[in-house]
């Protein structure tokens, strides 16, 4: 299959080629023509399957086709759940729009960064990528209007419609013109998503890329371990595995901090990202990890959604996530775009029941290993 059949114009075909995208992923093959057709779309496909380009490319093509008159107000709004994902989506937009004959302006708006700088940069923006809270702040300050938005994207849509975001997202939606194209993308389905789809989408194209276990490139594995041996086991496995890079998930900023402390004391080149850090530090650390300058990054579910770290070979769950869906999102940071990955979960006996629930909900049985016999002395 080639991008030729998706309806993208030559200029995008050559941009794709220079980006090294030889052929479309299944979600791109289905979603690009659907978005070009102007219809509402709901796209569900596994993590790391190229969802971002599947809406960014046809949106850019649409903007390029419109009259050369610049938009005073944004024509496209992309809502995402985290600041890091906002940066990442904007980066994809920037990479592709750089290759176009006409500049398409985009901006990422999120909290933790200077409001004034964002207000100044808003000048003539075609595409706004935003987290809901900061967008509402800027709307309150009359820094932008959304009445010209004719395309709305909810990325990680199930998360955007969760309790924590629902009210803010509803408020934003009420400010958009009624006649618009709505695009919902997610790696996981949820009752919220099904409900909103019925309210928000008109006669949508629904794309669900089925995904079989055999196709998974992630090797999942669990280790039984006692509370006391968890830290040493993590360090032992990181050192023994020789993975080029490792992402470790824990459930709170406090645990992240203590894991990092011990890793550093063991001479492992590690850093952390969590919500208690400044946005500048978060951005710098993620950049450094993406550039391969860090061996281990320890984080919370903050980085579980959508974040793309090329060829990341291994994810650890130092602690279990609360929901089966979060488990899928966390391990989906590895094995992206068809590359192989390993996902290792450390399980205390009392967590076994919850881990079984996760496996059952995700329809997958995970091989368990015992760590009692392993000599963790010195780790
Ligand atoms: P996403 O799911 O949008 O975060 O994309 C996951 C990764 O796949 C990113 O690193 C993309 O650069 C890469 N990617 C997306 N589409 C393609 C494609 N058609 N061919 C090769 N790589 C791709």
Short mmCIF file of C-alpha atoms and ligand atoms in Angstrom, two decimals:
data_model
loop_
_atom_site.label_atom_id
_atom_site.label_comp_id
_atom_site.label_asym_id
_atom_site.label_seq_id
_atom_site.Cartn_x
_atom_site.Cartn_y
_atom_site.Cartn_z
CA UNK A 1 0.00 0.00 0.00
CA UNK A 2 1.19 3.49 -0.69
CA UNK A 3 0.23 7.00 0.40
CA UNK A 4 -0.83 7.57 -3.24
CA UNK A 5 -4.25 6.07 -2.59
CA UNK A 6 -4.96 8.26 0.45
CA UNK A 7 -5.77 11.39 -1.53
CA UNK A 8 -2.79 13.39 -0.30
CA UNK A 9 -1.31 15.74 -2.89
CA UNK A 10 2.19 15.49 -4.35
CA UNK A 11 3.65 18.00 -1.99
CA UNK A 12 2.63 15.85 0.97
CA UNK A 13 3.82 12.69 -0.73
CA UNK A 14 7.28 14.16 -1.06
CA UNK A 15 7.17 15.49 2.52
CA UNK A 16 6.33 11.96 3.66
CA UNK A 17 9.17 10.51 1.64
CA UNK A 18 11.67 12.95 3.09
CA UNK A 19 10.36 12.08 6.53
CA UNK A 20 11.13 8.42 5.80
CA UNK A 21 7.50 7.25 5.87
CA UNK A 22 7.54 4.65 3.09
CA UNK A 23 3.96 3.44 3.42
CA UNK A 24 0.90 4.35 5.45
CA UNK A 25 0.05 2.56 8.66
CA UNK A 26 -3.46 1.02 8.75
CA UNK A 27 -4.94 3.97 10.68
CA UNK A 28 -3.40 6.39 8.17
CA UNK A 29 -4.71 4.40 5.23
CA UNK A 30 -8.24 4.59 6.60
CA UNK A 31 -8.29 7.96 8.35
CA UNK A 32 -6.53 10.24 5.84
CA UNK A 33 -9.18 9.82 3.08
CA UNK A 34 -11.95 10.07 5.69
CA UNK A 35 -10.60 13.35 7.07
CA UNK A 36 -10.07 14.70 3.54
CA UNK A 37 -13.72 13.90 2.75
CA UNK A 38 -14.72 16.39 5.44
CA UNK A 39 -16.70 13.87 7.46
CA UNK A 40 -16.56 13.40 11.20
CA UNK A 41 -14.20 10.59 12.14
CA UNK A 42 -13.65 8.38 15.12
CA UNK A 43 -10.36 6.51 14.92
CA UNK A 44 -9.31 3.85 17.37
CA UNK A 45 -5.94 2.23 16.88
CA UNK A 46 -3.22 0.93 19.12
CA UNK A 47 -0.61 3.21 20.65
CA UNK A 48 2.32 4.12 18.41
CA UNK A 49 0.45 3.34 15.21
CA UNK A 50 0.85 6.71 13.54
CA UNK A 51 -2.39 8.38 14.63
CA UNK A 52 -0.90 11.88 14.75
CA UNK A 53 0.04 11.99 11.08
CA UNK A 54 -3.33 10.44 10.20
CA UNK A 55 -5.07 13.68 11.17
CA UNK A 56 -2.24 16.23 10.85
CA UNK A 57 -1.57 15.56 7.15
CA UNK A 58 -5.15 15.91 5.86
CA UNK A 59 -5.70 18.95 8.10
CA UNK A 60 -2.61 20.64 6.64
CA UNK A 61 -3.78 19.76 3.14
CA UNK A 62 -7.18 21.30 3.89
CA UNK A 63 -5.63 24.50 5.22
CA UNK A 64 -3.33 24.75 2.23
CA UNK A 65 -6.25 24.44 -0.17
CA UNK A 66 -8.18 27.25 1.47
CA UNK A 67 -7.76 30.73 0.01
CA UNK A 68 -4.35 32.21 0.60
CA UNK A 69 -5.93 34.76 2.97
CA UNK A 70 -4.41 34.05 6.35
CA UNK A 71 -6.61 33.11 9.21
CA UNK A 72 -6.83 35.77 11.86
CA UNK A 73 -8.35 33.20 14.15
CA UNK A 74 -7.43 29.52 14.31
CA UNK A 75 -9.26 27.22 11.94
CA UNK A 76 -8.17 24.02 13.67
CA UNK A 77 -8.19 23.18 17.35
CA UNK A 78 -6.45 20.08 18.67
CA UNK A 79 -7.10 19.27 22.32
CA UNK A 80 -4.71 16.95 24.15
CA UNK A 81 -4.45 15.85 27.79
CA UNK A 82 -0.82 16.73 28.61
CA UNK A 83 1.69 19.49 27.93
CA UNK A 84 4.21 17.00 26.62
CA UNK A 85 1.74 15.64 24.09
CA UNK A 86 0.86 19.20 23.01
CA UNK A 87 4.55 19.82 22.25
CA UNK A 88 4.85 16.53 20.41
CA UNK A 89 1.80 17.06 18.20
CA UNK A 90 2.93 20.59 17.39
CA UNK A 91 6.33 19.22 16.47
CA UNK A 92 4.73 16.83 13.92
CA UNK A 93 2.73 19.75 12.49
CA UNK A 94 5.87 21.88 12.30
CA UNK A 95 7.94 19.17 10.63
CA UNK A 96 5.40 18.68 7.86
CA UNK A 97 4.39 22.32 7.42
CA UNK A 98 8.03 23.37 7.02
CA UNK A 99 8.03 21.57 3.70
CA UNK A 100 4.95 23.36 2.34
CA UNK A 101 5.04 26.31 -0.11
CA UNK A 102 2.89 28.35 2.24
CA UNK A 103 3.52 28.65 5.95
CA UNK A 104 0.90 27.16 8.17
CA UNK A 105 1.20 28.62 11.65
CA UNK A 106 0.66 26.49 14.69
CA UNK A 107 1.12 26.98 18.40
CA UNK A 108 1.06 24.76 21.47
CA UNK A 109 -0.76 26.31 24.45
CA UNK A 110 -0.42 24.78 27.90
CA UNK A 111 0.04 25.67 31.53
CA UNK A 112 3.39 26.06 33.23
CA UNK A 113 4.69 28.25 30.41
CA UNK A 114 4.47 32.04 30.17
CA UNK A 115 0.95 33.27 29.34
CA UNK A 116 2.30 36.51 27.92
CA UNK A 117 4.65 34.77 25.51
CA UNK A 118 1.77 32.57 24.36
CA UNK A 119 -0.51 35.59 23.94
CA UNK A 120 2.07 37.37 21.81
CA UNK A 121 2.74 34.33 19.67
CA UNK A 122 -0.97 33.86 18.98
CA UNK A 123 -0.97 36.56 16.25
CA UNK A 124 -2.02 34.65 13.17
CA UNK A 125 -2.28 31.06 14.07
CA UNK A 126 -3.95 28.48 11.86
CA UNK A 127 -3.70 25.53 14.24
CA UNK A 128 -3.91 25.60 18.01
CA UNK A 129 -2.79 22.56 19.96
CA UNK A 130 -3.82 22.97 23.58
CA UNK A 131 -4.50 21.47 26.94
CA UNK A 132 -7.96 22.57 28.11
CA UNK A 133 -7.03 24.56 31.25
CA UNK A 134 -4.62 27.02 29.62
CA UNK A 135 -6.87 27.40 26.60
CA UNK A 136 -9.73 28.47 28.88
CA UNK A 137 -7.39 30.93 30.66
CA UNK A 138 -6.45 32.50 27.34
CA UNK A 139 -10.08 32.61 26.22
CA UNK A 140 -10.94 34.39 29.48
CA UNK A 141 -8.25 36.95 28.69
CA UNK A 142 -9.70 37.40 25.19
CA UNK A 143 -6.34 36.36 23.77
CA UNK A 144 -8.04 34.32 21.07
CA UNK A 145 -11.42 33.40 19.69
CA UNK A 146 -12.53 29.97 18.68
CA UNK A 147 -15.49 30.98 16.56
CA UNK A 148 -13.59 30.26 13.33
CA UNK A 149 -12.63 26.73 14.30
CA UNK A 150 -13.95 24.47 11.57
CA UNK A 151 -11.97 21.36 12.54
CA UNK A 152 -11.78 19.99 16.07
CA UNK A 153 -9.52 17.12 17.08
CA UNK A 154 -9.73 15.35 20.43
CA UNK A 155 -6.52 13.35 20.69
CA UNK A 156 -6.50 10.69 23.42
CA UNK A 157 -10.23 11.35 23.28
CA UNK A 158 -11.20 8.92 26.02
CA UNK A 159 -8.92 10.77 28.43
CA UNK A 160 -10.26 14.16 27.32
CA UNK A 161 -13.75 13.02 28.17
CA UNK A 162 -12.83 11.68 31.59
CA UNK A 163 -14.20 13.33 34.68
CA UNK A 164 -11.10 15.47 35.21
CA UNK A 165 -11.39 17.17 31.82
CA UNK A 166 -15.04 16.80 30.90
CA UNK A 167 -16.26 20.13 32.25
CA UNK A 168 -13.44 22.11 30.64
CA UNK A 169 -13.83 20.33 27.32
CA UNK A 170 -17.61 20.91 27.35
CA UNK A 171 -17.02 24.60 27.95
CA UNK A 172 -14.57 24.79 25.06
CA UNK A 173 -16.91 22.89 22.74
CA UNK A 174 -19.71 25.36 23.53
CA UNK A 175 -17.53 28.16 22.11
CA UNK A 176 -17.01 26.55 18.72
CA UNK A 177 -19.19 27.05 15.69
CA UNK A 178 -21.77 24.30 15.30
CA UNK A 179 -20.86 23.51 11.73
CA UNK A 180 -17.47 21.89 11.92
CA UNK A 181 -15.60 18.66 11.38
CA UNK A 182 -15.00 16.62 14.54
CA UNK A 183 -12.19 14.10 14.75
CA UNK A 184 -11.82 11.79 17.75
CA UNK A 185 -8.73 9.65 18.13
CA UNK A 186 -7.87 7.21 20.87
CA UNK A 187 -5.95 4.04 21.53
CA UNK A 188 -8.57 2.72 23.91
CA UNK A 189 -12.34 2.74 23.80
CA UNK A 190 -14.42 3.71 26.79
CA UNK A 191 -18.13 4.13 27.57
CA UNK A 192 -17.49 7.91 27.71
CA UNK A 193 -16.13 7.78 24.20
CA UNK A 194 -19.11 5.86 22.88
CA UNK A 195 -21.46 8.31 24.60
CA UNK A 196 -19.73 11.44 23.28
CA UNK A 197 -19.45 9.96 19.85
CA UNK A 198 -23.23 9.80 19.71
CA UNK A 199 -23.61 13.43 20.79
CA UNK A 200 -20.64 15.04 19.08
CA UNK A 201 -20.26 13.22 15.79
CA UNK A 202 -22.64 13.49 12.87
CA UNK A 203 -22.78 10.48 10.55
CA UNK A 204 -19.14 9.67 11.34
CA UNK A 205 -16.68 7.39 9.62
CA UNK A 206 -15.77 4.94 12.36
CA UNK A 207 -12.36 3.33 12.08
CA UNK A 208 -11.28 0.62 14.45
CA UNK A 209 -8.02 -1.00 13.63
CA UNK A 210 -8.31 -4.45 15.10
CA UNK A 211 -5.18 -5.62 16.70
CA UNK A 212 -4.30 -9.21 17.42
CA UNK A 213 -1.96 -10.41 20.11
CA UNK A 214 0.30 -12.02 17.53
CA UNK A 215 0.86 -8.60 15.96
CA UNK A 216 2.08 -7.11 19.20
CA UNK A 217 5.77 -6.37 19.16
CA UNK A 218 5.82 -5.94 22.95
CA UNK A 219 7.04 -8.82 25.05
CA UNK A 220 5.21 -8.54 28.39
CA UNK A 221 6.56 -10.08 31.52
CA UNK A 222 5.90 -9.94 35.27
CA UNK A 223 8.19 -10.58 38.25
CA UNK A 224 6.93 -11.56 41.68
CA UNK A 225 8.93 -9.59 44.21
CA UNK A 226 8.72 -8.50 47.84
CA UNK A 227 8.45 -4.84 48.77
CA UNK A 228 12.03 -4.79 50.09
CA UNK A 229 13.52 -6.33 46.96
CA UNK A 230 11.61 -4.19 44.43
CA UNK A 231 14.24 -1.45 44.18
CA UNK A 232 17.22 -3.83 43.96
CA UNK A 233 15.37 -5.97 41.38
CA UNK A 234 14.67 -2.91 39.22
CA UNK A 235 18.31 -1.87 39.30
CA UNK A 236 19.48 -5.44 38.69
CA UNK A 237 17.20 -5.83 35.65
CA UNK A 238 18.17 -2.42 34.25
CA UNK A 239 21.87 -3.23 34.55
CA UNK A 240 21.64 -6.81 33.34
CA UNK A 241 19.31 -6.20 30.40
CA UNK A 242 21.64 -3.74 28.68
CA UNK A 243 18.66 -1.97 27.12
CA UNK A 244 19.82 1.26 25.59
CA UNK A 245 17.02 3.16 27.30
CA UNK A 246 14.43 2.37 29.92
CA UNK A 247 11.25 4.17 31.02
CA UNK A 248 10.06 3.43 34.55
CA UNK A 249 6.50 4.16 35.69
CA UNK A 250 5.50 4.67 39.32
CA UNK A 251 2.26 5.96 40.74
CA UNK A 252 3.31 9.10 42.59
CA UNK A 253 5.86 11.91 42.36
CA UNK A 254 7.18 10.83 45.75
CA UNK A 255 7.95 7.28 44.61
CA UNK A 256 9.46 8.60 41.38
CA UNK A 257 11.77 10.74 43.48
CA UNK A 258 12.89 7.88 45.67
CA UNK A 259 13.43 5.50 42.73
CA UNK A 260 15.54 8.14 41.02
CA UNK A 261 17.58 8.69 44.12
CA UNK A 262 18.55 5.04 44.36
CA UNK A 263 19.23 4.68 40.64
CA UNK A 264 21.58 7.66 40.74
CA UNK A 265 23.36 6.27 43.81
CA UNK A 266 23.88 3.07 41.84
CA UNK A 267 25.63 5.00 39.11
CA UNK A 268 22.75 4.78 36.62
CA UNK A 269 22.30 7.82 34.36
CA UNK A 270 18.70 8.65 35.23
CA UNK A 271 16.27 11.57 35.53
CA UNK A 272 12.64 12.11 36.42
CA UNK A 273 9.51 13.80 35.11
CA UNK A 274 6.45 14.42 37.26
CA UNK A 275 3.79 17.05 37.80
CA UNK A 276 5.57 18.78 40.69
CA UNK A 277 8.40 19.92 38.39
CA UNK A 278 8.55 23.15 36.39
CA UNK A 279 7.48 22.88 32.76
CA UNK A 280 10.95 23.96 31.65
CA UNK A 281 12.58 21.11 33.55
CA UNK A 282 9.97 18.64 32.26
CA UNK A 283 10.56 19.71 28.67
CA UNK A 284 14.33 19.67 28.95
CA UNK A 285 14.37 16.22 30.55
CA UNK A 286 12.06 14.73 27.95
CA UNK A 287 14.14 16.25 25.16
CA UNK A 288 17.28 14.81 26.70
CA UNK A 289 15.70 11.35 26.96
CA UNK A 290 14.36 11.52 23.40
CA UNK A 291 17.84 12.55 22.22
CA UNK A 292 19.30 9.46 23.89
CA UNK A 293 21.33 11.35 26.48
CA UNK A 294 19.71 9.60 29.44
CA UNK A 295 19.67 5.89 30.16
CA UNK A 296 16.64 5.80 32.46
CA UNK A 297 13.64 8.10 32.84
CA UNK A 298 11.39 7.64 35.86
CA UNK A 299 7.90 9.09 35.65
CA UNK A 300 4.20 8.88 36.48
CA UNK A 301 1.16 8.35 34.26
CA UNK A 302 1.83 11.88 33.04
CA UNK A 303 3.93 10.34 30.27
CA UNK A 304 1.67 7.35 29.67
CA UNK A 305 -0.39 8.99 26.95
CA UNK A 306 0.75 9.43 23.39
CA UNK A 307 4.37 10.28 24.11
CA UNK A 308 6.57 8.97 21.32
CA UNK A 309 10.14 8.00 22.15
CA UNK A 310 11.66 6.48 19.06
CA UNK A 311 12.85 2.89 19.48
CA UNK A 312 12.36 2.89 23.25
CA UNK A 313 13.20 -0.75 24.01
CA UNK A 314 11.85 -1.20 27.53
CA UNK A 315 9.17 -0.01 29.94
CA UNK A 316 9.00 -0.96 33.61
CA UNK A 317 5.94 -0.77 35.83
CA UNK A 318 7.55 -0.32 39.21
CA UNK A 319 4.02 -0.05 40.54
CA UNK A 320 0.81 -1.09 38.84
CA UNK A 321 -1.33 1.57 37.23
CA UNK A 322 -4.85 1.95 38.57
CA UNK A 323 -6.72 1.00 35.43
CA UNK A 324 -6.20 -1.65 32.74
CA UNK A 325 -6.34 1.14 30.16
CA UNK A 326 -3.46 2.98 31.83
CA UNK A 327 -1.47 -0.25 31.66
CA UNK A 328 -2.01 -0.37 27.87
CA UNK A 329 -0.98 3.26 27.49
CA UNK A 330 2.11 2.87 29.65
CA UNK A 331 3.48 -0.18 27.88
CA UNK A 332 2.56 1.41 24.54
CA UNK A 333 5.54 3.75 24.97
CA UNK A 334 7.64 0.83 23.74
CA UNK A 335 7.11 -1.33 20.64
CA UNK A 336 6.11 1.73 18.63
CA UNK A 337 5.81 1.81 14.85
CA UNK A 338 6.47 -1.93 14.76
CA UNK A 339 9.78 -1.91 16.64
CA UNK A 340 10.32 -4.56 19.34
CA UNK A 341 9.80 -3.73 23.00
CA UNK A 342 9.80 -5.25 26.44
CA UNK A 343 7.34 -4.37 29.22
CA UNK A 344 8.24 -5.60 32.68
CA UNK A 345 5.91 -5.30 35.66
CA UNK A 346 7.09 -5.77 39.24
CA UNK A 347 4.36 -7.38 41.33
CA UNK A 348 4.04 -7.79 45.06
CA UNK A 349 1.89 -10.73 46.13
CA UNK A 350 -0.85 -8.42 47.39
CA UNK A 351 -1.03 -6.76 43.96
CA UNK A 352 -1.57 -10.03 42.15
CA UNK A 353 -5.34 -9.80 42.20
CA UNK A 354 -5.27 -6.34 40.60
CA UNK A 355 -2.73 -7.50 38.02
CA UNK A 356 -5.03 -10.41 37.14
CA UNK A 357 -7.91 -7.95 36.66
CA UNK A 358 -5.70 -5.89 34.32
CA UNK A 359 -4.80 -8.98 32.31
CA UNK A 360 -8.40 -10.15 32.12
CA UNK A 361 -9.71 -6.75 31.02
CA UNK A 362 -7.00 -6.54 28.39
CA UNK A 363 -7.62 -10.12 27.28
CA UNK A 364 -4.04 -11.15 27.79
CA UNK A 365 -2.22 -13.55 30.05
CA UNK A 366 1.20 -12.35 31.05
CA UNK A 367 4.04 -14.70 31.83
CA UNK A 368 5.19 -14.42 35.45
CA UNK A 369 8.66 -15.08 36.82
CA UNK A 370 9.84 -15.48 40.40
CA UNK A 371 12.69 -13.35 41.66
CA UNK A 372 13.34 -15.12 45.02
CA UNK A 373 16.33 -16.99 43.69
CA UNK A 374 17.96 -13.99 42.07
CA UNK A 375 21.02 -12.67 43.83
CA UNK A 376 20.35 -8.96 44.18
CA UNK A 377 23.27 -8.36 46.47
CA UNK A 378 24.98 -5.06 45.67
CA UNK A 379 22.07 -3.59 43.68
P1 LIG B 1 2.13 8.21 16.69
O1 LIG B 1 1.27 7.01 16.96
O2 LIG B 1 1.42 9.23 15.85
O3 LIG B 1 2.70 8.80 17.95
O4 LIG B 1 3.39 7.71 15.81
C1 LIG B 1 4.26 6.76 16.29
C2 LIG B 1 5.59 6.77 15.56
O5 LIG B 1 5.45 6.23 14.27
C3 LIG B 1 6.20 8.15 15.37
O6 LIG B 1 7.58 8.06 15.70
C4 LIG B 1 6.06 8.45 13.90
O7 LIG B 1 7.11 9.24 13.43
C5 LIG B 1 6.10 7.07 13.30
N1 LIG B 1 5.29 6.94 12.08
C6 LIG B 1 4.03 7.40 11.89
N2 LIG B 1 3.58 7.07 10.66
C7 LIG B 1 4.56 6.37 10.06
C8 LIG B 1 4.69 5.74 8.77
N3 LIG B 1 3.73 5.75 7.87
N4 LIG B 1 5.86 5.11 8.51
C9 LIG B 1 6.85 5.06 9.44
N5 LIG B 1 6.79 5.63 10.66
C10 LIG B 1 5.66 6.27 10.97
#
